[in-house]
mmCIF file of C-alpha atoms in Angstrom:
data_model
loop_
_atom_site.group_PDB
_atom_site.id
_atom_site.type_symbol
_atom_site.label_atom_id
_atom_site.label_comp_id
_atom_site.label_asym_id
_atom_site.label_seq_id
_atom_site.Cartn_x
_atom_site.Cartn_y
_atom_site.Cartn_z
ATOM 1 C CA UNK A 787 141.057 46.530 -119.672
ATOM 2 C CA UNK A 788 144.536 44.968 -119.653
ATOM 3 C CA UNK A 789 146.772 45.022 -121.781
ATOM 4 C CA UNK A 790 149.799 42.686 -122.555
ATOM 5 C CA UNK A 791 152.402 42.796 -124.898
ATOM 6 C CA UNK A 792 155.053 39.714 -126.189
ATOM 7 C CA UNK A 793 158.877 41.008 -125.601
ATOM 8 C CA UNK A 794 160.684 40.731 -128.632
ATOM 9 C CA UNK A 795 163.255 38.295 -128.412
ATOM 10 C CA UNK A 796 164.951 35.534 -130.741
ATOM 11 C CA UNK A 797 163.802 32.180 -128.647
ATOM 12 C CA UNK A 798 160.867 31.062 -127.537
ATOM 13 C CA UNK A 799 160.952 29.279 -123.990
ATOM 14 C CA UNK A 800 159.695 25.197 -124.405
ATOM 15 C CA UNK A 801 158.855 26.390 -120.597
ATOM 16 C CA UNK A 802 159.162 29.426 -119.533
ATOM 17 C CA UNK A 803 159.261 29.619 -115.503
ATOM 18 C CA UNK A 804 160.762 31.325 -112.581
ATOM 19 C CA UNK A 805 160.502 34.991 -112.409
ATOM 20 C CA UNK A 806 162.629 37.698 -110.759
ATOM 21 C CA UNK A 807 162.322 41.362 -110.487
ATOM 22 C CA UNK A 808 165.835 42.932 -109.380
ATOM 23 C CA UNK A 809 166.350 46.303 -109.005
ATOM 24 C CA UNK A 810 170.288 45.455 -108.608
ATOM 25 C CA UNK A 811 170.555 44.992 -111.804
ATOM 26 C CA UNK A 812 167.313 46.744 -112.802
ATOM 27 C CA UNK A 813 166.348 43.399 -115.158
ATOM 28 C CA UNK A 814 163.822 40.748 -115.249
ATOM 29 C CA UNK A 815 165.131 37.259 -114.581
ATOM 30 C CA UNK A 816 163.373 33.824 -116.425
ATOM 31 C CA UNK A 817 164.749 30.481 -116.217
ATOM 32 C CA UNK A 818 163.388 27.959 -119.186
ATOM 33 C CA UNK A 819 163.460 25.189 -117.391
ATOM 34 C CA UNK A 820 163.252 22.146 -120.542
ATOM 35 C CA UNK A 821 166.184 24.124 -122.507
ATOM 36 C CA UNK A 822 167.870 24.172 -120.176
ATOM 37 C CA UNK A 823 168.306 28.271 -119.683
ATOM 38 C CA UNK A 824 168.572 31.803 -117.300
ATOM 39 C CA UNK A 825 167.212 34.602 -119.532
ATOM 40 C CA UNK A 826 166.873 38.943 -118.100
ATOM 41 C CA UNK A 827 166.083 41.356 -119.444
ATOM 42 C CA UNK A 828 166.861 44.548 -119.206
ATOM 43 C CA UNK A 829 164.015 46.812 -118.010
ATOM 44 C CA UNK A 830 167.047 49.677 -119.557
ATOM 45 C CA UNK A 831 167.121 49.134 -123.040
ATOM 46 C CA UNK A 832 164.961 46.304 -123.846
ATOM 47 C CA UNK A 833 167.542 43.854 -124.060
ATOM 48 C CA UNK A 834 167.692 39.718 -123.737
ATOM 49 C CA UNK A 835 169.946 37.185 -123.101
ATOM 50 C CA UNK A 836 170.363 33.869 -122.676
ATOM 51 C CA UNK A 837 172.884 31.398 -121.115
ATOM 52 C CA UNK A 838 172.884 27.837 -121.110
ATOM 53 C CA UNK A 839 172.526 25.562 -117.737
ATOM 54 C CA UNK A 840 173.751 22.321 -117.217
ATOM 55 C CA UNK A 841 171.114 20.315 -116.354
ATOM 56 C CA UNK A 842 166.915 21.354 -115.670
ATOM 57 C CA UNK A 843 166.628 25.255 -113.214
ATOM 58 C CA UNK A 844 163.899 25.772 -111.881
ATOM 59 C CA UNK A 845 164.003 28.542 -110.580
ATOM 60 C CA UNK A 846 166.407 31.657 -109.096
ATOM 61 C CA UNK A 847 166.650 33.709 -106.256
ATOM 62 C CA UNK A 848 168.961 37.204 -105.483
ATOM 63 C CA UNK A 849 171.270 35.982 -103.272
ATOM 64 C CA UNK A 850 172.594 39.123 -100.301
ATOM 65 C CA UNK A 851 175.903 37.764 -100.405
ATOM 66 C CA UNK A 852 176.230 38.613 -104.419
ATOM 67 C CA UNK A 853 174.160 36.975 -107.736
ATOM 68 C CA UNK A 854 171.833 34.696 -107.443
ATOM 69 C CA UNK A 855 171.963 31.308 -106.433
ATOM 70 C CA UNK A 856 169.366 28.928 -107.854
ATOM 71 C CA UNK A 857 167.810 25.415 -108.287
ATOM 72 C CA UNK A 858 168.647 23.141 -110.304
ATOM 73 C CA UNK A 859 167.804 19.797 -111.027
ATOM 74 C CA UNK A 860 170.466 18.112 -108.622
ATOM 75 C CA UNK A 861 170.455 21.241 -105.678
ATOM 76 C CA UNK A 862 171.637 24.067 -104.631
ATOM 77 C CA UNK A 863 174.423 26.237 -106.181
ATOM 78 C CA UNK A 864 175.299 29.523 -106.340
ATOM 79 C CA UNK A 865 175.247 31.362 -109.141
ATOM 80 C CA UNK A 866 177.200 34.347 -110.705
ATOM 81 C CA UNK A 867 177.126 35.150 -114.707
ATOM 82 C CA UNK A 868 178.971 37.845 -116.944
ATOM 83 C CA UNK A 869 181.067 35.040 -117.620
ATOM 84 C CA UNK A 870 179.316 31.729 -115.822
ATOM 85 C CA UNK A 871 180.046 29.787 -113.042
ATOM 86 C CA UNK A 872 177.421 27.943 -111.106
ATOM 87 C CA UNK A 873 178.865 26.752 -106.888
ATOM 88 C CA UNK A 874 176.805 23.729 -106.010
ATOM 89 C CA UNK A 875 175.869 23.459 -101.900
ATOM 90 C CA UNK A 876 174.166 20.507 -101.811
ATOM 91 C CA UNK A 877 171.097 18.511 -102.678
ATOM 92 C CA UNK A 878 168.483 17.521 -100.843
ATOM 93 C CA UNK A 879 167.081 14.568 -102.743
ATOM 94 C CA UNK A 880 169.768 12.157 -104.109
ATOM 95 C CA UNK A 881 166.993 8.783 -103.019
ATOM 96 C CA UNK A 882 165.358 10.437 -106.179
ATOM 97 C CA UNK A 883 167.773 10.928 -108.375
ATOM 98 C CA UNK A 884 164.727 12.006 -110.739
ATOM 99 C CA UNK A 885 163.521 14.825 -109.096
ATOM 100 C CA UNK A 886 164.130 18.672 -109.711
ATOM 101 C CA UNK A 887 162.886 21.409 -108.221
ATOM 102 C CA UNK A 888 159.992 23.577 -109.732
ATOM 103 C CA UNK A 889 159.561 26.579 -107.969
ATOM 104 C CA UNK A 890 161.226 28.942 -105.280
ATOM 105 C CA UNK A 891 161.392 32.029 -104.058
ATOM 106 C CA UNK A 892 162.567 33.846 -101.236
ATOM 107 C CA UNK A 893 160.784 35.186 -98.104
ATOM 108 C CA UNK A 894 161.849 38.073 -95.856
ATOM 109 C CA UNK A 895 162.927 37.049 -93.616
ATOM 110 C CA UNK A 896 166.382 35.061 -96.508
ATOM 111 C CA UNK A 897 164.735 31.631 -95.998
ATOM 112 C CA UNK A 898 164.443 30.607 -99.508
ATOM 113 C CA UNK A 899 160.962 28.413 -100.065
ATOM 114 C CA UNK A 900 161.071 25.952 -102.683
ATOM 115 C CA UNK A 901 158.881 22.809 -104.377
ATOM 116 C CA UNK A 902 160.528 19.508 -105.416
ATOM 117 C CA UNK A 903 159.331 16.790 -107.931
ATOM 118 C CA UNK A 904 159.056 13.583 -110.408
ATOM 119 C CA UNK A 905 160.214 14.611 -113.282
ATOM 120 C CA UNK A 906 157.892 11.852 -115.145
ATOM 121 C CA UNK A 907 155.421 12.873 -113.186
ATOM 122 C CA UNK A 908 153.978 9.971 -112.483
ATOM 123 C CA UNK A 909 154.682 10.084 -108.284
ATOM 124 C CA UNK A 910 153.628 11.943 -105.641
ATOM 125 C CA UNK A 911 157.314 12.543 -104.555
ATOM 126 C CA UNK A 912 157.921 15.844 -104.559
ATOM 127 C CA UNK A 913 158.050 18.178 -101.673
ATOM 128 C CA UNK A 914 158.179 21.317 -100.146
ATOM 129 C CA UNK A 915 161.442 22.438 -98.906
ATOM 130 C CA UNK A 916 163.133 25.720 -96.816
ATOM 131 C CA UNK A 917 166.612 26.475 -97.633
ATOM 132 C CA UNK A 918 168.273 29.112 -94.220
ATOM 133 C CA UNK A 919 170.229 31.695 -94.428
ATOM 134 C CA UNK A 920 173.287 29.033 -93.155
ATOM 135 C CA UNK A 921 172.465 26.389 -95.938
ATOM 136 C CA UNK A 922 170.553 23.980 -94.467
ATOM 137 C CA UNK A 923 167.349 22.684 -95.528
ATOM 138 C CA UNK A 924 164.619 20.876 -93.829
ATOM 139 C CA UNK A 925 161.233 19.210 -95.661
ATOM 140 C CA UNK A 926 158.429 21.608 -94.655
ATOM 141 C CA UNK A 927 155.920 19.500 -96.366
ATOM 142 C CA UNK A 928 155.434 16.228 -98.799
ATOM 143 C CA UNK A 929 153.197 14.354 -101.358
ATOM 144 C CA UNK A 930 153.187 16.548 -104.142
ATOM 145 C CA UNK A 931 152.958 15.312 -108.134
ATOM 146 C CA UNK A 932 153.460 19.285 -109.648
ATOM 147 C CA UNK A 933 153.730 22.003 -106.347
ATOM 148 C CA UNK A 934 153.841 25.269 -107.647
ATOM 149 C CA UNK A 935 154.150 29.301 -106.521
ATOM 150 C CA UNK A 936 154.691 29.779 -103.186
ATOM 151 C CA UNK A 937 153.674 33.344 -102.818
ATOM 152 C CA UNK A 938 154.104 35.124 -99.711
ATOM 153 C CA UNK A 939 150.587 37.184 -98.160
ATOM 154 C CA UNK A 940 152.352 41.017 -98.181
ATOM 155 C CA UNK A 941 151.783 41.447 -93.658
ATOM 156 C CA UNK A 942 153.877 38.421 -94.114
ATOM 157 C CA UNK A 943 151.402 36.032 -91.886
ATOM 158 C CA UNK A 944 150.252 33.785 -95.608
ATOM 159 C CA UNK A 945 152.227 31.212 -97.931
ATOM 160 C CA UNK A 946 150.870 30.294 -101.035
ATOM 161 C CA UNK A 947 151.598 26.763 -102.327
ATOM 162 C CA UNK A 948 150.593 24.103 -105.415
ATOM 163 C CA UNK A 949 150.025 20.686 -106.629
ATOM 164 C CA UNK A 950 149.222 21.658 -109.820
ATOM 165 C CA UNK A 951 148.458 18.549 -110.624
ATOM 166 C CA UNK A 952 145.014 18.646 -107.901
ATOM 167 C CA UNK A 953 144.410 21.783 -109.337
ATOM 168 C CA UNK A 954 144.556 23.194 -105.753
ATOM 169 C CA UNK A 955 146.264 26.320 -104.474
ATOM 170 C CA UNK A 956 146.719 26.038 -100.795
ATOM 171 C CA UNK A 957 147.073 28.181 -97.776
ATOM 172 C CA UNK A 958 149.549 27.504 -94.999
ATOM 173 C CA UNK A 959 150.179 30.540 -91.619
ATOM 174 C CA UNK A 960 153.227 31.431 -91.234
ATOM 175 C CA UNK A 961 154.538 30.425 -87.643
ATOM 176 C CA UNK A 962 158.283 32.094 -87.099
ATOM 177 C CA UNK A 963 160.495 29.978 -89.295
ATOM 178 C CA UNK A 964 157.750 27.229 -90.098
ATOM 179 C CA UNK A 965 154.131 26.256 -90.761
ATOM 180 C CA UNK A 966 150.767 25.916 -89.186
ATOM 181 C CA UNK A 967 148.194 23.734 -90.467
ATOM 182 C CA UNK A 968 147.447 23.340 -94.463
ATOM 183 C CA UNK A 969 144.020 24.440 -96.586
ATOM 184 C CA UNK A 970 143.045 24.346 -99.117
ATOM 185 C CA UNK A 971 142.050 28.143 -99.946
ATOM 186 C CA UNK A 972 141.199 27.649 -104.133
ATOM 187 C CA UNK A 973 140.446 24.824 -105.425
ATOM 188 C CA UNK A 974 140.472 25.025 -110.225
ATOM 189 C CA UNK A 975 137.646 23.857 -111.944
ATOM 190 C CA UNK A 976 138.228 22.368 -115.628
ATOM 191 C CA UNK A 977 137.802 24.656 -117.182
ATOM 192 C CA UNK A 978 140.192 26.870 -115.593
ATOM 193 C CA UNK A 979 142.855 24.554 -116.111
ATOM 194 C CA UNK A 980 145.857 24.558 -113.601
ATOM 195 C CA UNK A 981 147.790 27.078 -110.866
ATOM 196 C CA UNK A 982 150.612 27.611 -111.971
ATOM 197 C CA UNK A 983 152.713 29.978 -110.269
ATOM 198 C CA UNK A 984 152.151 32.485 -108.544
ATOM 199 C CA UNK A 985 152.124 36.021 -107.040
ATOM 200 C CA UNK A 986 151.108 38.513 -104.898
ATOM 201 C CA UNK A 987 150.370 41.995 -105.159
ATOM 202 C CA UNK A 988 150.792 44.831 -102.654
ATOM 203 C CA UNK A 989 146.832 44.807 -101.309
ATOM 204 C CA UNK A 990 147.254 41.540 -100.558
ATOM 205 C CA UNK A 991 145.180 39.907 -103.991
ATOM 206 C CA UNK A 992 146.807 36.045 -105.792
ATOM 207 C CA UNK A 993 147.960 36.653 -109.024
ATOM 208 C CA UNK A 994 147.435 32.894 -110.151
ATOM 209 C CA UNK A 995 148.685 31.631 -113.817
ATOM 210 C CA UNK A 996 146.460 29.430 -116.045
ATOM 211 C CA UNK A 997 149.215 26.802 -117.301
ATOM 212 C CA UNK A 998 146.085 24.896 -119.730
ATOM 213 C CA UNK A 999 144.452 28.432 -119.216
ATOM 214 C CA UNK A 1000 145.218 30.803 -120.700
ATOM 215 C CA UNK A 1001 145.180 33.675 -118.509
ATOM 216 C CA UNK A 1002 146.338 34.987 -115.603
ATOM 217 C CA UNK A 1003 143.352 35.960 -112.788
ATOM 218 C CA UNK A 1004 143.534 37.669 -109.094
ATOM 219 C CA UNK A 1005 141.744 36.326 -106.010
ATOM 220 C CA UNK A 1006 141.248 38.732 -103.409
ATOM 221 C CA UNK A 1007 142.760 37.661 -99.519
ATOM 222 C CA UNK A 1008 139.100 35.850 -98.607
ATOM 223 C CA UNK A 1009 139.893 33.918 -102.093
ATOM 224 C CA UNK A 1010 137.099 34.945 -104.065
ATOM 225 C CA UNK A 1011 138.205 35.948 -108.012
ATOM 226 C CA UNK A 1012 137.975 39.466 -108.567
ATOM 227 C CA UNK A 1013 139.196 39.370 -111.441
ATOM 228 C CA UNK A 1014 140.609 37.512 -115.271
ATOM 229 C CA UNK A 1015 143.236 38.538 -117.544
ATOM 230 C CA UNK A 1016 142.641 36.011 -120.880
ATOM 231 C CA UNK A 1017 146.085 35.535 -122.880
ATOM 232 C CA UNK A 1018 147.251 34.355 -126.155
ATOM 233 C CA UNK A 1019 149.126 32.144 -124.751
ATOM 234 C CA UNK A 1020 147.784 28.612 -123.808
ATOM 235 C CA UNK A 1021 149.952 27.878 -121.027
ATOM 236 C CA UNK A 1022 150.497 30.448 -118.782
ATOM 237 C CA UNK A 1023 153.074 29.656 -115.901
ATOM 238 C CA UNK A 1024 154.356 32.313 -114.050
ATOM 239 C CA UNK A 1025 154.427 35.612 -112.937
ATOM 240 C CA UNK A 1026 156.139 38.741 -111.477
ATOM 241 C CA UNK A 1027 156.329 42.825 -110.406
ATOM 242 C CA UNK A 1028 159.242 44.209 -111.878
ATOM 243 C CA UNK A 1029 160.383 47.986 -112.215
ATOM 244 C CA UNK A 1030 160.824 50.447 -109.749
ATOM 245 C CA UNK A 1031 157.221 51.261 -109.422
ATOM 246 C CA UNK A 1032 156.804 47.617 -109.408
ATOM 247 C CA UNK A 1033 153.827 48.314 -111.418
ATOM 248 C CA UNK A 1034 155.240 46.602 -114.944
ATOM 249 C CA UNK A 1035 153.680 42.953 -114.564
ATOM 250 C CA UNK A 1036 155.741 40.049 -116.458
ATOM 251 C CA UNK A 1037 154.314 37.642 -117.469
ATOM 252 C CA UNK A 1038 155.778 33.900 -118.410
ATOM 253 C CA UNK A 1039 154.675 31.064 -120.611
ATOM 254 C CA UNK A 1040 155.823 27.791 -122.313
ATOM 255 C CA UNK A 1041 155.723 26.072 -125.660
ATOM 256 C CA UNK A 1042 156.396 22.276 -124.341
ATOM 257 C CA UNK A 1043 153.516 19.824 -126.438
ATOM 258 C CA UNK A 1044 152.097 22.662 -128.301
ATOM 259 C CA UNK A 1045 152.342 23.094 -131.828
ATOM 260 C CA UNK A 1046 154.946 26.008 -132.999
ATOM 261 C CA UNK A 1047 153.486 29.273 -132.326
ATOM 262 C CA UNK A 1048 154.244 32.653 -132.197
ATOM 263 C CA UNK A 1049 152.696 33.170 -128.367
ATOM 264 C CA UNK A 1050 153.425 29.688 -126.540
ATOM 265 C CA UNK A 1051 156.351 29.927 -124.930
ATOM 266 C CA UNK A 1052 156.518 33.889 -125.123
ATOM 267 C CA UNK A 1053 157.226 36.622 -122.133
ATOM 268 C CA UNK A 1054 154.262 39.166 -122.007
ATOM 269 C CA UNK A 1055 154.065 42.619 -120.188
ATOM 270 C CA UNK A 1056 151.004 43.103 -118.814
ATOM 271 C CA UNK A 1057 149.009 46.069 -117.402
ATOM 272 C CA UNK A 1058 147.109 44.829 -114.874
ATOM 273 C CA UNK A 1059 147.154 47.817 -112.595
ATOM 274 C CA UNK A 1060 148.186 46.660 -109.637
ATOM 275 C CA UNK A 1061 151.112 46.815 -107.754
ATOM 276 C CA UNK A 1062 153.011 44.132 -106.400
ATOM 277 C CA UNK A 1063 155.742 42.846 -103.337
ATOM 278 C CA UNK A 1064 159.656 43.724 -104.222
ATOM 279 C CA UNK A 1065 161.283 40.002 -104.207
ATOM 280 C CA UNK A 1066 162.434 38.254 -100.893
ATOM 281 C CA UNK A 1067 166.612 38.065 -100.876
ATOM 282 C CA UNK A 1068 168.257 34.638 -99.660
ATOM 283 C CA UNK A 1069 170.033 35.840 -96.684
ATOM 284 C CA UNK A 1070 173.371 33.245 -97.930
#
């Protein structure tokens, strides 16, 4: 039976998201989009550091050139810590000032895949972008209300991405630096809540966080439910494998829209019995 523990710290997240394991730093990074803030948990001593951000930050990935690359409301930027510095790269959506980035990851080829969304969640004007190592970006898919994921199969053949508002997870064939035709992979029922962040394990199973579903689930490569792990927070948001053997699972949650509680907005470590895949690194 899976077990979980809450990571003790002084602050709960309004909207915890964007989990990232860094072997280089022996640490787990994650963002609090609405605070906005960037958090770091040291796996060496269990301490948590938190940096205030100037605007909503949806995700971070490691950069080959050093430091982190982040997806801010105003676009892509490099982030250095200790001391904090932020260097803007570019804004893919200056025509949508009310949009922000929501979730993103680097692939094995050094590119970043990330989604944008209307912060007010009124219009389906979000898109899925690919940021190449040379700093050029392009729209890969569009028409999203609340994009989430993405995740990559360990074989490298599939990209998973969701529109949380539609309770739908899509699957795309990865073809060179592009995508094949989008197909519906998993549909959540009302009782499941909404699919949020996700990651694949080394066996090719997809782990998905349930917003308003108080659990994480593991789905087989054919999309069938393998198992579910209940958690004490209602709005579960993201999942990452961490540690030297990638066998430690960390899960974020959100407190936004909920009454004060011990668990909503907490970071959890879950004993899942699964092993993850090393995250990609941005090649720029």
